[in-house]
mmCIF file of C-alpha atoms and ligand atoms in Angstrom:
data_model
loop_
_atom_site.group_PDB
_atom_site.id
_atom_site.type_symbol
_atom_site.label_atom_id
_atom_site.label_comp_id
_atom_site.label_asym_id
_atom_site.label_seq_id
_atom_site.Cartn_x
_atom_site.Cartn_y
_atom_site.Cartn_z
ATOM 1 C CA MET A 20 -16.189 -37.276 -17.169
ATOM 2 C CA GLU A 21 -14.212 -37.467 -13.987
ATOM 3 C CA THR A 22 -16.230 -38.457 -10.918
ATOM 4 C CA GLU A 23 -15.631 -37.387 -7.345
ATOM 5 C CA THR A 24 -15.506 -40.243 -4.873
ATOM 6 C CA VAL A 25 -16.748 -39.978 -1.291
ATOM 7 C CA SER A 26 -13.206 -40.393 0.023
ATOM 8 C CA GLU A 27 -11.941 -37.622 -2.210
ATOM 9 C CA LEU A 28 -14.652 -35.406 -0.891
ATOM 10 C CA MET A 29 -13.843 -36.269 2.716
ATOM 11 C CA ASP A 30 -10.157 -35.541 2.090
ATOM 12 C CA HIS A 31 -11.036 -32.232 0.538
ATOM 13 C CA ILE A 32 -13.352 -31.031 3.290
ATOM 14 C CA SER A 33 -10.847 -32.137 5.964
ATOM 15 C CA GLU A 34 -8.000 -29.964 4.566
ATOM 16 C CA LYS A 35 -6.660 -27.270 6.847
ATOM 17 C CA LYS A 36 -6.253 -24.885 3.915
ATOM 18 C CA LEU A 37 -9.948 -25.181 3.086
ATOM 19 C CA GLU A 38 -10.816 -24.275 6.678
ATOM 20 C CA ILE A 39 -8.550 -21.175 6.468
ATOM 21 C CA ALA A 40 -10.061 -20.201 3.100
ATOM 22 C CA LEU A 41 -13.564 -20.441 4.567
ATOM 23 C CA LYS A 42 -12.635 -18.273 7.492
ATOM 24 C CA ILE A 43 -11.212 -15.705 5.112
ATOM 25 C CA ASN A 44 -14.325 -16.014 2.973
ATOM 26 C CA THR A 45 -16.389 -15.177 6.067
ATOM 27 C CA THR A 46 -14.375 -12.008 6.624
ATOM 28 C CA VAL A 47 -14.441 -11.051 2.947
ATOM 29 C CA ARG A 48 -18.220 -11.251 2.769
ATOM 30 C CA ALA A 49 -18.715 -9.473 6.101
ATOM 31 C CA GLU A 50 -16.295 -6.649 5.253
ATOM 32 C CA MET A 51 -17.534 -6.103 1.740
ATOM 33 C CA GLY A 52 -21.116 -5.953 3.034
ATOM 34 C CA ALA A 53 -20.159 -3.583 5.906
ATOM 35 C CA PHE A 54 -18.241 -1.287 3.500
ATOM 36 C CA LEU A 55 -21.241 -0.921 1.178
ATOM 37 C CA ARG A 56 -23.823 -0.575 3.994
ATOM 38 C CA ASP A 57 -21.686 2.246 5.495
ATOM 39 C CA ARG A 58 -21.913 4.056 2.182
ATOM 40 C CA GLY A 59 -25.749 3.794 2.010
ATOM 41 C CA PHE A 60 -26.067 0.743 -0.277
ATOM 42 C CA VAL A 61 -29.197 -1.366 0.107
ATOM 43 C CA GLU A 62 -28.852 -5.146 -0.065
ATOM 44 C CA ILE A 63 -31.293 -6.873 -2.382
ATOM 45 C CA PRO A 64 -32.045 -10.644 -2.254
ATOM 46 C CA PRO A 65 -30.467 -12.761 -4.965
ATOM 47 C CA VAL A 66 -32.437 -13.959 -7.991
ATOM 48 C CA ILE A 67 -31.784 -17.661 -8.646
ATOM 49 C CA PHE A 68 -33.843 -18.086 -11.817
ATOM 50 C CA SER A 69 -35.573 -15.676 -14.143
ATOM 51 C CA THR A 70 -37.291 -15.157 -17.481
ATOM 52 C CA VAL A 71 -34.258 -13.066 -18.486
ATOM 53 C CA THR A 72 -30.567 -13.477 -17.693
ATOM 54 C CA ASP A 73 -27.142 -12.342 -18.893
ATOM 55 C CA PRO A 74 -26.377 -13.603 -22.438
ATOM 56 C CA LEU A 75 -22.622 -13.513 -21.603
ATOM 57 C CA ASN A 76 -20.032 -13.098 -24.347
ATOM 58 C CA HIS A 77 -18.643 -16.613 -24.420
ATOM 59 C CA PRO A 78 -20.198 -20.079 -24.999
ATOM 60 C CA VAL A 79 -21.770 -21.874 -22.023
ATOM 61 C CA TYR A 80 -24.488 -24.571 -21.841
ATOM 62 C CA ASP A 81 -27.887 -23.094 -21.058
ATOM 63 C CA PRO A 82 -29.686 -24.519 -18.034
ATOM 64 C CA SER A 83 -33.357 -23.632 -18.175
ATOM 65 C CA PHE A 84 -36.671 -25.208 -17.284
ATOM 66 C CA GLU A 85 -40.371 -24.665 -17.806
ATOM 67 C CA TYR A 86 -42.802 -23.870 -15.055
ATOM 68 C CA GLU A 87 -46.538 -23.494 -15.772
ATOM 69 C CA GLY A 88 -45.880 -22.729 -19.421
ATOM 70 C CA THR A 89 -43.093 -20.202 -18.905
ATOM 71 C CA ARG A 90 -39.394 -20.807 -19.562
ATOM 72 C CA TYR A 91 -36.960 -19.754 -16.882
ATOM 73 C CA ALA A 92 -33.139 -19.755 -16.980
ATOM 74 C CA LEU A 93 -30.734 -20.072 -14.017
ATOM 75 C CA THR A 94 -29.063 -16.794 -13.302
ATOM 76 C CA LYS A 95 -25.753 -16.147 -15.106
ATOM 77 C CA SER A 96 -25.639 -12.684 -13.639
ATOM 78 C CA MET A 97 -28.215 -10.252 -12.259
ATOM 79 C CA ILE A 98 -27.263 -7.520 -14.741
ATOM 80 C CA PHE A 99 -30.865 -6.756 -15.828
ATOM 81 C CA HIS A 100 -32.373 -7.032 -12.352
ATOM 82 C CA LYS A 101 -29.676 -4.603 -11.112
ATOM 83 C CA GLN A 102 -30.458 -2.166 -13.897
ATOM 84 C CA ILE A 103 -34.179 -2.288 -13.182
ATOM 85 C CA ILE A 104 -34.146 -1.962 -9.375
ATOM 86 C CA VAL A 105 -31.504 0.755 -9.356
ATOM 87 C CA GLN A 106 -33.949 3.069 -11.183
ATOM 88 C CA LYS A 107 -35.933 3.103 -7.877
ATOM 89 C CA ILE A 108 -33.246 2.456 -5.238
ATOM 90 C CA PRO A 109 -30.065 4.326 -6.307
ATOM 91 C CA LYS A 110 -27.380 2.204 -4.644
ATOM 92 C CA ILE A 111 -27.837 -1.510 -4.446
ATOM 93 C CA PHE A 112 -25.768 -4.662 -3.943
ATOM 94 C CA THR A 113 -26.351 -8.423 -3.659
ATOM 95 C CA PHE A 114 -24.359 -11.602 -3.085
ATOM 96 C CA SER A 115 -25.547 -13.311 -6.193
ATOM 97 C CA PRO A 116 -25.185 -17.050 -6.844
ATOM 98 C CA ASN A 117 -24.517 -17.535 -10.549
ATOM 99 C CA VAL A 118 -24.597 -20.746 -12.645
ATOM 100 C CA ARG A 119 -22.418 -20.748 -15.723
ATOM 101 C CA LEU A 120 -22.010 -24.189 -17.317
ATOM 102 C CA GLU A 121 -18.614 -23.616 -18.824
ATOM 103 C CA MET A 122 -17.001 -25.948 -21.318
ATOM 104 C CA PRO A 123 -14.791 -28.630 -19.601
ATOM 105 C CA GLU A 124 -11.496 -27.160 -20.883
ATOM 106 C CA LYS A 125 -12.125 -24.148 -18.618
ATOM 107 C CA ALA A 126 -10.973 -26.333 -15.711
ATOM 108 C CA LYS A 127 -7.377 -25.705 -16.839
ATOM 109 C CA THR A 128 -7.556 -22.039 -15.798
ATOM 110 C CA GLY A 129 -7.889 -22.838 -12.108
ATOM 111 C CA ARG A 130 -10.332 -19.909 -11.830
ATOM 112 C CA HIS A 131 -13.648 -21.193 -13.187
ATOM 113 C CA LEU A 132 -16.397 -22.885 -11.212
ATOM 114 C CA LEU A 133 -19.805 -23.759 -12.709
ATOM 115 C CA GLU A 134 -21.481 -22.315 -9.624
ATOM 116 C CA PHE A 135 -20.018 -19.259 -7.827
ATOM 117 C CA THR A 136 -21.086 -16.088 -6.024
ATOM 118 C CA GLN A 137 -20.436 -12.568 -7.168
ATOM 119 C CA LEU A 138 -20.894 -9.450 -5.175
ATOM 120 C CA ASP A 139 -22.916 -7.507 -7.744
ATOM 121 C CA LEU A 140 -23.605 -3.826 -7.278
ATOM 122 C CA GLU A 141 -25.100 -0.914 -9.278
ATOM 123 C CA VAL A 142 -25.343 2.888 -8.747
ATOM 124 C CA LYS A 143 -27.815 5.188 -10.472
ATOM 125 C CA GLY A 144 -26.297 8.211 -12.182
ATOM 126 C CA ALA A 145 -22.762 7.162 -11.499
ATOM 127 C CA THR A 146 -19.846 7.320 -13.936
ATOM 128 C CA ARG A 147 -17.258 4.596 -14.629
ATOM 129 C CA GLU A 148 -14.557 6.694 -12.937
ATOM 130 C CA GLU A 149 -16.611 6.975 -9.695
ATOM 131 C CA LEU A 150 -17.183 3.175 -9.689
ATOM 132 C CA MET A 151 -13.453 2.535 -10.311
ATOM 133 C CA GLN A 152 -12.735 4.616 -7.230
ATOM 134 C CA LEU A 153 -15.367 2.680 -5.246
ATOM 135 C CA GLY A 154 -13.862 -0.621 -6.510
ATOM 136 C CA GLU A 155 -10.372 0.401 -5.384
ATOM 137 C CA GLU A 156 -11.614 1.421 -1.964
ATOM 138 C CA LEU A 157 -13.580 -1.800 -1.588
ATOM 139 C CA PHE A 158 -10.584 -3.861 -2.533
ATOM 140 C CA ILE A 159 -8.229 -1.910 -0.175
ATOM 141 C CA HIS A 160 -10.729 -2.028 2.697
ATOM 142 C CA THR A 161 -11.263 -5.797 2.401
ATOM 143 C CA VAL A 162 -7.637 -6.807 1.921
ATOM 144 C CA SER A 163 -6.581 -4.540 4.866
ATOM 145 C CA LYS A 164 -9.206 -6.165 7.142
ATOM 146 C CA VAL A 165 -8.209 -9.676 6.100
ATOM 147 C CA MET A 166 -4.530 -8.905 6.783
ATOM 148 C CA GLU A 167 -5.491 -7.459 10.217
ATOM 149 C CA LYS A 168 -7.765 -10.349 11.249
ATOM 150 C CA HIS A 169 -6.014 -13.278 9.616
ATOM 151 C CA SER A 170 -2.248 -12.617 9.901
ATOM 152 C CA GLU A 171 -1.724 -16.075 11.535
ATOM 153 C CA GLU A 172 -3.655 -17.971 8.896
ATOM 154 C CA LEU A 173 -1.951 -16.064 6.037
ATOM 155 C CA ALA A 174 1.401 -16.950 7.587
ATOM 156 C CA MET A 175 0.406 -20.657 7.755
ATOM 157 C CA LEU A 176 -0.352 -20.481 4.044
ATOM 158 C CA GLY A 177 2.955 -18.723 3.420
ATOM 159 C CA ARG A 178 0.976 -15.828 1.810
ATOM 160 C CA LYS A 179 2.458 -12.360 1.839
ATOM 161 C CA LEU A 180 -0.009 -9.599 0.884
ATOM 162 C CA HIS A 181 0.334 -5.868 0.760
ATOM 163 C CA VAL A 182 -2.192 -3.078 0.433
ATOM 164 C CA PRO A 183 -1.871 -1.342 -2.983
ATOM 165 C CA ALA A 184 -1.852 2.444 -3.304
ATOM 166 C CA LYS A 185 -4.652 4.330 -5.105
ATOM 167 C CA PRO A 186 -5.286 5.068 -7.928
ATOM 168 C CA PHE A 187 -4.573 1.698 -9.563
ATOM 169 C CA LYS A 188 -2.943 1.747 -12.971
ATOM 170 C CA ALA A 189 -5.284 1.620 -15.965
ATOM 171 C CA TYR A 190 -4.535 0.261 -19.459
ATOM 172 C CA LYS A 191 -6.732 0.794 -22.476
ATOM 173 C CA TYR A 192 -7.738 -2.564 -23.919
ATOM 174 C CA THR A 193 -6.677 -1.974 -27.563
ATOM 175 C CA GLU A 194 -3.330 -0.412 -26.467
ATOM 176 C CA ALA A 195 -2.517 -3.314 -24.146
ATOM 177 C CA GLU A 196 -3.459 -5.770 -26.847
ATOM 178 C CA ALA A 197 -1.270 -4.033 -29.480
ATOM 179 C CA ARG A 198 1.715 -4.037 -27.121
ATOM 180 C CA TYR A 199 1.461 -7.532 -25.543
ATOM 181 C CA GLY A 200 -0.657 -9.515 -28.015
ATOM 182 C CA PRO A 201 -3.906 -11.494 -27.413
ATOM 183 C CA GLU A 202 -2.727 -12.899 -24.086
ATOM 184 C CA PHE A 203 -2.082 -9.357 -22.731
ATOM 185 C CA GLU A 204 -4.349 -9.826 -19.682
ATOM 186 C CA SER A 205 -2.347 -12.807 -18.276
ATOM 187 C CA ILE A 206 0.949 -11.317 -19.342
ATOM 188 C CA LEU A 207 0.309 -8.101 -17.521
ATOM 189 C CA SER A 208 -1.208 -9.925 -14.498
ATOM 190 C CA GLU A 209 1.937 -11.986 -14.152
ATOM 191 C CA LYS A 210 4.224 -8.955 -14.465
ATOM 192 C CA SER A 211 2.291 -6.897 -11.904
ATOM 193 C CA THR A 212 2.570 -6.753 -8.197
ATOM 194 C CA ASP A 213 -0.555 -4.562 -7.769
ATOM 195 C CA PRO A 214 -4.053 -4.824 -9.161
ATOM 196 C CA PHE A 215 -4.756 -2.796 -12.301
ATOM 197 C CA TRP A 216 -7.602 -1.890 -14.641
ATOM 198 C CA ILE A 217 -8.335 -2.679 -18.220
ATOM 199 C CA ILE A 218 -10.654 0.000 -19.606
ATOM 200 C CA ASP A 219 -12.366 0.882 -22.924
ATOM 201 C CA ILE A 220 -13.128 -2.679 -23.960
ATOM 202 C CA PRO A 221 -14.290 -3.120 -27.584
ATOM 203 C CA LEU A 222 -17.918 -3.952 -28.229
ATOM 204 C CA LYS A 223 -17.121 -7.328 -29.815
ATOM 205 C CA GLN A 224 -15.527 -8.503 -26.565
ATOM 206 C CA ARG A 225 -18.539 -7.642 -24.423
ATOM 207 C CA GLU A 226 -22.287 -8.179 -24.033
ATOM 208 C CA PHE A 227 -24.766 -5.680 -25.510
ATOM 209 C CA TYR A 228 -25.640 -3.865 -22.316
ATOM 210 C CA ASP A 229 -22.516 -1.766 -21.600
ATOM 211 C CA ARG A 230 -22.561 1.826 -22.850
ATOM 212 C CA GLU A 231 -20.675 2.777 -26.004
ATOM 213 C CA LYS A 232 -18.450 5.885 -25.855
ATOM 214 C CA ASP A 233 -19.966 8.917 -27.598
ATOM 215 C CA ASP A 234 -16.625 9.995 -28.969
ATOM 216 C CA GLU A 235 -15.285 6.539 -29.931
ATOM 217 C CA PRO A 236 -17.947 4.264 -31.442
ATOM 218 C CA GLY A 237 -17.233 0.552 -30.920
ATOM 219 C CA ILE A 238 -15.486 1.192 -27.581
ATOM 220 C CA LEU A 239 -17.307 0.840 -24.294
ATOM 221 C CA ARG A 240 -17.316 2.788 -21.071
ATOM 222 C CA ASP A 241 -16.498 -0.260 -19.035
ATOM 223 C CA MET A 242 -13.713 -1.765 -17.004
ATOM 224 C CA ASP A 243 -12.158 -4.951 -15.651
ATOM 225 C CA LEU A 244 -10.003 -5.089 -12.564
ATOM 226 C CA ILE A 245 -7.155 -7.589 -12.874
ATOM 227 C CA TYR A 246 -5.338 -9.230 -9.965
ATOM 228 C CA PRO A 247 -1.561 -9.169 -9.965
ATOM 229 C CA GLU A 248 0.781 -12.272 -9.812
ATOM 230 C CA GLY A 249 -1.069 -14.115 -12.621
ATOM 231 C CA TYR A 250 -4.477 -14.362 -10.807
ATOM 232 C CA CYS A 251 -6.175 -12.505 -13.735
ATOM 233 C CA GLU A 252 -9.753 -11.163 -13.680
ATOM 234 C CA ALA A 253 -11.228 -9.903 -10.377
ATOM 235 C CA LEU A 254 -14.037 -7.587 -11.333
ATOM 236 C CA SER A 255 -16.017 -6.673 -14.428
ATOM 237 C CA GLY A 256 -18.451 -3.823 -14.974
ATOM 238 C CA GLY A 257 -19.324 -0.627 -16.797
ATOM 239 C CA GLU A 258 -21.754 2.118 -17.495
ATOM 240 C CA ARG A 259 -24.968 0.769 -19.000
ATOM 241 C CA GLU A 260 -26.699 1.577 -22.219
ATOM 242 C CA TYR A 261 -29.967 3.203 -21.214
ATOM 243 C CA ASP A 262 -31.484 4.553 -24.435
ATOM 244 C CA LEU A 263 -34.061 2.001 -25.718
ATOM 245 C CA GLU A 264 -33.214 2.470 -29.420
ATOM 246 C CA ARG A 265 -29.484 2.008 -28.699
ATOM 247 C CA ILE A 266 -30.183 -1.096 -26.554
ATOM 248 C CA LYS A 267 -32.196 -2.608 -29.443
ATOM 249 C CA GLU A 268 -29.463 -1.748 -32.000
ATOM 250 C CA ARG A 269 -26.840 -3.376 -29.789
ATOM 251 C CA ILE A 270 -28.987 -6.573 -29.343
ATOM 252 C CA LEU A 271 -29.200 -6.889 -33.156
ATOM 253 C CA LYS A 272 -25.529 -6.229 -33.652
ATOM 254 C CA LYS A 273 -24.792 -9.127 -31.329
ATOM 255 C CA GLY A 274 -27.085 -11.394 -33.416
ATOM 256 C CA GLN A 275 -29.483 -11.768 -30.496
ATOM 257 C CA THR A 276 -33.287 -11.329 -30.509
ATOM 258 C CA PHE A 277 -35.691 -8.933 -28.785
ATOM 259 C CA GLU A 278 -37.705 -12.033 -27.726
ATOM 260 C CA GLN A 279 -34.755 -13.216 -25.588
ATOM 261 C CA PHE A 280 -34.825 -9.917 -23.558
ATOM 262 C CA LYS A 281 -38.507 -9.088 -23.793
ATOM 263 C CA TRP A 282 -39.006 -8.674 -20.079
ATOM 264 C CA PHE A 283 -36.134 -6.236 -19.809
ATOM 265 C CA LEU A 284 -37.139 -4.360 -23.008
ATOM 266 C CA GLU A 285 -40.712 -3.985 -21.701
ATOM 267 C CA PHE A 286 -39.358 -2.364 -18.597
ATOM 268 C CA ALA A 287 -36.876 -0.209 -20.531
ATOM 269 C CA LYS A 288 -39.816 1.239 -22.562
ATOM 270 C CA GLY A 289 -40.810 3.168 -19.429
ATOM 271 C CA GLY A 290 -37.407 4.968 -19.639
ATOM 272 C CA LEU A 291 -34.060 4.171 -17.987
ATOM 273 C CA GLU A 292 -31.541 6.517 -16.514
ATOM 274 C CA LEU A 293 -27.765 5.988 -16.617
ATOM 275 C CA SER A 294 -26.299 3.613 -14.095
ATOM 276 C CA CYS A 295 -22.974 1.994 -13.598
ATOM 277 C CA GLY A 296 -21.971 -1.080 -11.723
ATOM 278 C CA PHE A 297 -19.723 -4.097 -11.412
ATOM 279 C CA GLY A 298 -19.500 -7.633 -10.103
ATOM 280 C CA ILE A 299 -16.623 -9.212 -8.230
ATOM 281 C CA GLY A 300 -16.321 -12.960 -7.795
ATOM 282 C CA ILE A 301 -16.037 -13.972 -4.207
ATOM 283 C CA GLU A 302 -14.230 -17.312 -4.721
ATOM 284 C CA ARG A 303 -11.664 -15.667 -7.021
ATOM 285 C CA PHE A 304 -11.054 -12.958 -4.458
ATOM 286 C CA VAL A 305 -10.511 -15.574 -1.647
ATOM 287 C CA ARG A 306 -8.303 -17.588 -4.011
ATOM 288 C CA TYR A 307 -6.117 -14.517 -4.684
ATOM 289 C CA ILE A 308 -5.953 -13.638 -0.990
ATOM 290 C CA CYS A 309 -4.944 -17.158 -0.033
ATOM 291 C CA GLY A 310 -2.556 -17.408 -2.937
ATOM 292 C CA PHE A 311 -3.967 -20.725 -4.183
ATOM 293 C CA GLN A 312 -3.358 -22.186 -7.614
ATOM 294 C CA ARG A 313 -6.839 -23.609 -7.892
ATOM 295 C CA ILE A 314 -10.193 -22.064 -7.134
ATOM 296 C CA GLU A 315 -11.742 -25.358 -5.905
ATOM 297 C CA ASP A 316 -9.531 -25.133 -2.811
ATOM 298 C CA VAL A 317 -11.633 -22.257 -1.476
ATOM 299 C CA HIS A 318 -15.053 -24.106 -1.766
ATOM 300 C CA PRO A 319 -16.216 -27.160 0.170
ATOM 301 C CA PHE A 320 -18.389 -28.343 -2.741
ATOM 302 C CA PRO A 321 -16.729 -26.943 -5.845
ATOM 303 C CA LYS A 322 -18.358 -27.511 -9.237
ATOM 304 C CA VAL A 323 -15.352 -27.912 -11.468
ATOM 305 C CA PRO A 324 -15.946 -27.750 -15.246
ATOM 306 C CA GLY A 325 -16.058 -31.283 -16.711
ATOM 307 C CA LYS A 326 -16.207 -33.012 -13.307
ATOM 308 C CA VAL A 327 -19.093 -34.693 -11.535
ATOM 309 C CA SER A 328 -19.328 -32.997 -8.145
ATOM 310 C CA VAL A 329 -21.515 -33.186 -5.049
HETATM 311 N N1 LIG B 9 -21.682 -8.353 -12.930
HETATM 312 C C1 LIG B 9 -21.176 -7.858 -14.208
HETATM 313 C C2 LIG B 9 -21.469 -6.390 -14.344
HETATM 314 O O1 LIG B 9 -22.000 -5.798 -13.424
HETATM 315 C C3 LIG B 9 -21.773 -8.649 -15.345
HETATM 316 C C4 LIG B 9 -21.396 -10.136 -15.408
HETATM 317 O O2 LIG B 9 -21.155 -10.741 -14.385
HETATM 318 N N2 LIG B 9 -21.266 -10.663 -16.578
HETATM 319 O O3 LIG B 9 -21.179 -5.792 -15.385
#
């Protein structure tokens, strides 16, 4: 495993481009928070560890520990906490630190960190289409504010941005895959100059918790927002499964156990209502805005897969 030396760390934290990225990061967080507060969202504190966390749909190592006889996992996403609290407070968001111990080869993508923050939000009773509109407005608001406040810094980085028009283009997952093959997401991202959506993602590509379409079994009412210029995934979300029997069916279909999600299932027994939400990775957003090849350039202490880091 590659080890970071103190002089490498010193070089990294002294870089001008890191300083610019952190100033832009400050604006991104402030503007995203302000946008949501203005629309009546309530900010909830992050959950760092829990008895239940996101199973994800790809392999990662599983950091967990025991405290007083109970096993806790570090948060991979606050998906279940969002779905629970939104039943009582109908519009919530949080800046959620997530730990995902990705396999070392993920370092090649330039967009994976073992520790990152996502702005995670959820709205009770909302549809996917409403949340796609919210996502577009949030993106446009934030990029416009960064362009307004950081024109000098963006010029220093040689980064030219523009504000895309609404609504963003949307591709159905299976249609895009049939046309461009398994690498469709990066092919389309490289060809595009504006962000776009991938919608209707098949069940096998996603976790158990997103809602299946009534008229198209096996296809979910979910969405990913993809950055243009090859920057790939920005945001991921969907309408949630809320019927207890369907939730249980979906857990079994994924080969998972009720035991794994017992705290969530216990709560769901009391009845859940439809909600929809998404999460957008902050470091990836800043990387896209800055036009950087590598995500570690936006973080002073990046945890790069396969590397020992401070
Ligand atoms: N935050 C995502 C969502 O709301 C879930 C995730 O990060 N895996 O759907």
